[in-house]
Amino acid sequence: MSAVLKPMIELRPMAEADLPAVMAIENAIYAFPWTPGNFRDSLAAGYGCWMYVRDGEPIGYAVLMHASDEAHLLNLSIAARWQRQGYGSLLLQQLCEVARGHGARLLFLEVRPSNAAALRLYERHGFQRIGLRRDYYPAPAAREDALIFGLPL
Ligand SMILES: CC(C)(COP(=O)(O)OP(=O)(O)OC[C@H]1O[C@@H](n2cnc3c(N)ncnc32)[C@H](O)[C@@H]1OP(=O)(O)O)[C@@H](O)C(=O)NCCC(=O)NCCS
């Protein structure tokens, strides 16, 4: 007889000790990654910094800023080898629950128009485009605009 074991998925708070694992993923998946200082500042500011762990292995993370009845998703990342397996969707769903638990009625975020994977993910979860920030992101040649997406919670 054989059994298929389900992986153990855990969302837990990020700690300073997670930064080497976080930076290994961050540097591999972004052309313009956050620095360790960006994560340290987020931890020090008390933002919701979360690790997404599969069978003990960090496979993603997120940073969520809570501000009264809004939450701002500042970072959402899945390690390259775990992408396109539904984990980004699962992590986003859990972050929506966290934001709701903090009393947020709206979750918003910025995304590059060139980021097809993220656009697909957010549209799939019902986010609507609510604005544009011109020249928001660094880019190889010039700057790139940011689309602002919002999701009522
Ligand atoms: C964006 C990201 C978090 C998505 O995570 P993921 O685990 O790959 O996403 P999922 O497997 O849950 O897929 C979600 C949807 O996006 C689609 N998708 C995922 N990767 C895609 C890609 N490279 N191109 C097009 N669509 C893609 C999936 O097909 C799925 O859509 P479907 O349900 O209609 O099939 C992940 O690609 C990532 O970490 N990218 C680098 C960091 C980043 O850009 N973060 C977002 C910054 S705003």
GROMACS .gro file of C-alpha atoms and ligand atoms in nm:
model
  201
    1MET     CA    1   0.000   0.000   0.000
    2SER     CA    2   0.126   0.351  -0.074
    3ALA     CA    3   0.026   0.692   0.053
    4VAL     CA    4   0.066   1.037  -0.101
    5LEU     CA    5   0.180   1.280   0.166
    6LYS     CA    6   0.065   1.639   0.137
    7PRO     CA    7   0.337   1.901   0.183
    8MET     CA    8   0.323   2.104   0.504
    9ILE     CA    9   0.271   2.470   0.414
   10GLU     CA   10   0.323   2.734   0.678
   11LEU     CA   11   0.291   3.113   0.688
   12ARG     CA   12   0.503   3.245   0.972
   13PRO     CA   13   0.652   3.583   1.069
   14MET     CA   14   0.984   3.672   0.908
   15ALA     CA   15   1.282   3.726   1.140
   16GLU     CA   16   1.623   3.884   1.085
   17ALA     CA   17   1.766   3.529   1.068
   18ASP     CA   18   1.558   3.463   0.753
   19LEU     CA   19   1.730   3.740   0.556
   20PRO     CA   20   2.000   3.519   0.392
   21ALA     CA   21   1.728   3.287   0.254
   22VAL     CA   22   1.510   3.581   0.156
   23MET     CA   23   1.796   3.758  -0.023
   24ALA     CA   24   1.894   3.441  -0.212
   25ILE     CA   25   1.541   3.426  -0.356
   26GLU     CA   26   1.506   3.804  -0.400
   27ASN     CA   27   1.834   3.838  -0.593
   28ALA     CA   28   1.744   3.547  -0.819
   29ILE     CA   29   1.395   3.663  -0.922
   30TYR     CA   30   1.414   4.043  -0.955
   31ALA     CA   31   1.622   4.255  -1.192
   32PHE     CA   32   1.599   4.530  -0.928
   33PRO     CA   33   1.583   4.344  -0.595
   34TRP     CA   34   1.514   4.489  -0.253
   35THR     CA   35   1.826   4.523  -0.039
   36PRO     CA   36   1.869   4.357   0.303
   37GLY     CA   37   1.821   4.711   0.440
   38ASN     CA   38   1.476   4.733   0.280
   39PHE     CA   39   1.372   4.413   0.462
   40ARG     CA   40   1.535   4.528   0.790
   41ASP     CA   41   1.351   4.861   0.767
   42SER     CA   42   1.022   4.676   0.707
   43LEU     CA   43   1.083   4.454   1.011
   44ALA     CA   44   1.179   4.755   1.225
   45ALA     CA   45   0.872   4.949   1.108
   46GLY     CA   46   0.648   4.665   1.224
   47TYR     CA   47   0.515   4.584   0.877
   48GLY     CA   48   0.368   4.239   0.831
   49CYS     CA   49   0.675   4.046   0.707
   50TRP     CA   50   0.587   3.685   0.632
   51MET     CA   51   0.773   3.370   0.533
   52TYR     CA   52   0.602   3.107   0.323
   53VAL     CA   53   0.752   2.769   0.410
   54ARG     CA   54   0.699   2.431   0.246
   55ASP     CA   55   0.814   2.125   0.440
   56GLY     CA   56   1.060   2.348   0.626
   57GLU     CA   57   1.199   2.515   0.312
   58PRO     CA   58   1.134   2.888   0.259
   59ILE     CA   59   0.973   2.909  -0.086
   60GLY     CA   60   0.840   3.265  -0.068
   61TYR     CA   61   0.771   3.569   0.144
   62ALA     CA   62   0.568   3.886   0.152
   63VAL     CA   63   0.565   4.229   0.311
   64LEU     CA   64   0.232   4.388   0.398
   65MET     CA   65   0.190   4.739   0.536
   66HIS     CA   66  -0.122   4.803   0.742
   67ALA     CA   67  -0.269   5.154   0.751
   68SER     CA   68  -0.612   5.193   0.918
   69ASP     CA   69  -0.865   5.032   0.684
   70GLU     CA   70  -0.618   4.975   0.399
   71ALA     CA   71  -0.332   4.734   0.348
   72HIS     CA   72  -0.050   4.783   0.098
   73LEU     CA   73   0.127   4.476  -0.041
   74LEU     CA   74   0.489   4.590  -0.079
   75ASN     CA   75   0.652   4.261  -0.174
   76LEU     CA   76   0.518   3.922  -0.287
   77SER     CA   77   0.769   3.663  -0.401
   78ILE     CA   78   0.787   3.293  -0.481
   79ALA     CA   79   1.126   3.128  -0.541
   80ALA     CA   80   1.190   3.054  -0.909
   81ARG     CA   81   1.177   2.675  -0.878
   82TRP     CA   82   0.840   2.689  -0.700
   83GLN     CA   83   0.668   2.929  -0.938
   84ARG     CA   84   0.367   2.829  -1.154
   85GLN     CA   85   0.252   2.565  -0.906
   86GLY     CA   86  -0.021   2.767  -0.739
   87TYR     CA   87   0.184   2.887  -0.441
   88GLY     CA   88   0.162   3.255  -0.535
   89SER     CA   89  -0.217   3.225  -0.538
   90LEU     CA   90  -0.225   3.045  -0.203
   91LEU     CA   91   0.008   3.300  -0.046
   92LEU     CA   92  -0.198   3.590  -0.180
   93GLN     CA   93  -0.519   3.435  -0.039
   94GLN     CA   94  -0.358   3.403   0.302
   95LEU     CA   95  -0.235   3.762   0.291
   96CYS     CA   96  -0.590   3.878   0.215
   97GLU     CA   97  -0.701   3.696   0.532
   98VAL     CA   98  -0.422   3.860   0.733
   99ALA     CA   99  -0.518   4.204   0.598
  100ARG     CA  100  -0.886   4.142   0.676
  101GLY     CA  101  -0.787   4.036   1.026
  102HIS     CA  102  -0.621   4.379   1.069
  103GLY     CA  103  -0.945   4.550   0.965
  104ALA     CA  104  -0.842   4.633   0.608
  105ARG     CA  105  -1.127   4.691   0.363
  106LEU     CA  106  -0.896   4.746   0.064
  107LEU     CA  107  -0.572   4.577  -0.038
  108PHE     CA  108  -0.363   4.766  -0.289
  109LEU     CA  109  -0.027   4.722  -0.459
  110GLU     CA  110   0.192   4.845  -0.743
  111VAL     CA  111   0.302   4.625  -1.031
  112ARG     CA  112   0.511   4.671  -1.342
  113PRO     CA  113   0.309   4.660  -1.668
  114SER     CA  114   0.580   4.423  -1.800
  115ASN     CA  115   0.527   4.168  -1.517
  116ALA     CA  116   0.295   3.921  -1.694
  117ALA     CA  117   0.300   3.664  -1.412
  118ALA     CA  118   0.203   3.916  -1.144
  119LEU     CA  119  -0.064   4.078  -1.364
  120ARG     CA  120  -0.219   3.738  -1.429
  121LEU     CA  121  -0.209   3.651  -1.059
  122TYR     CA  122  -0.373   3.977  -0.947
  123GLU     CA  123  -0.639   3.975  -1.220
  124ARG     CA  124  -0.719   3.614  -1.134
  125HIS     CA  125  -0.785   3.723  -0.775
  126GLY     CA  126  -1.019   4.004  -0.873
  127PHE     CA  127  -0.787   4.303  -0.839
  128GLN     CA  128  -0.892   4.605  -1.044
  129ARG     CA  129  -0.664   4.869  -1.187
  130ILE     CA  130  -0.722   5.188  -0.987
  131GLY     CA  131  -0.436   5.412  -1.095
  132LEU     CA  132  -0.094   5.468  -1.246
  133ARG     CA  133   0.229   5.605  -1.103
  134ARG     CA  134   0.448   5.739  -1.380
  135ASP     CA  135   0.821   5.648  -1.384
  136TYR     CA  136   0.788   5.464  -1.054
  137TYR     CA  137   1.032   5.176  -1.104
  138PRO     CA  138   1.397   5.163  -1.210
  139ALA     CA  139   1.436   4.988  -1.546
  140PRO     CA  140   1.728   4.897  -1.773
  141ALA     CA  141   1.689   5.193  -2.009
  142ALA     CA  142   1.445   5.452  -1.873
  143ARG     CA  143   1.208   5.425  -1.574
  144GLU     CA  144   0.896   5.208  -1.585
  145ASP     CA  145   0.545   5.313  -1.476
  146ALA     CA  146   0.362   5.130  -1.198
  147LEU     CA  147   0.004   5.014  -1.231
  148ILE     CA  148  -0.186   5.046  -0.903
  149PHE     CA  149  -0.427   4.761  -0.836
  150GLY     CA  150  -0.686   4.739  -0.561
  151LEU     CA  151  -0.900   4.462  -0.418
  152PRO     CA  152  -1.197   4.529  -0.186
  153LEU     CA  153  -1.171   4.281   0.103
  154LIG     C1  154   0.417   3.675  -0.943
  154LIG     C2  155   0.444   3.545  -0.864
  154LIG     C3  156   0.437   3.575  -0.714
  154LIG     C4  157   0.336   3.442  -0.902
  154LIG     O1  158   0.359   3.327  -0.822
  154LIG     P1  159   0.328   3.179  -0.878
  154LIG     O2  160   0.341   3.085  -0.764
  154LIG     O3  161   0.413   3.153  -0.997
  154LIG     O4  162   0.176   3.195  -0.925
  154LIG     P2  163   0.067   3.080  -0.943
  154LIG     O5  164   0.132   2.951  -0.978
  154LIG     O6  165  -0.023   3.082  -0.824
  154LIG     O7  166  -0.011   3.134  -1.071
  154LIG     C5  167  -0.104   3.240  -1.063
  154LIG     C6  168  -0.153   3.274  -1.204
  154LIG     O8  169  -0.048   3.342  -1.274
  154LIG     C7  170  -0.016   3.270  -1.393
  154LIG     N1  171   0.128   3.280  -1.414
  154LIG     C8  172   0.225   3.245  -1.328
  154LIG     N2  173   0.345   3.268  -1.382
  154LIG     C9  174   0.320   3.319  -1.506
  154LIG    C10  175   0.404   3.363  -1.611
  154LIG     N3  176   0.538   3.360  -1.599
  154LIG     N4  177   0.346   3.412  -1.724
  154LIG    C11  178   0.212   3.418  -1.734
  154LIG     N5  179   0.126   3.377  -1.638
  154LIG    C12  180   0.182   3.328  -1.525
  154LIG    C13  181  -0.058   3.129  -1.365
  154LIG     O9  182  -0.081   3.057  -1.485
  154LIG    C14  183  -0.184   3.150  -1.286
  154LIG    O10  184  -0.290   3.187  -1.371
  154LIG     P3  185  -0.408   3.083  -1.400
  154LIG    O11  186  -0.464   3.052  -1.265
  154LIG    O12  187  -0.500   3.159  -1.487
  154LIG    O13  188  -0.343   2.965  -1.463
  154LIG    C15  189   0.582   3.483  -0.902
  154LIG    O14  190   0.588   3.469  -1.043
  154LIG    C16  191   0.701   3.566  -0.857
  154LIG    O15  192   0.743   3.558  -0.742
  154LIG     N6  193   0.757   3.645  -0.951
  154LIG    C17  194   0.876   3.726  -0.922
  154LIG    C18  195   0.847   3.832  -0.819
  154LIG    C19  196   0.733   3.922  -0.860
  154LIG    O16  197   0.724   3.968  -0.974
  154LIG     N7  198   0.644   3.952  -0.762
  154LIG    C20  199   0.529   4.039  -0.783
  154LIG    C21  200   0.572   4.182  -0.775
  154LIG     S1  201   0.432   4.291  -0.798
   0.00000   0.00000   0.00000
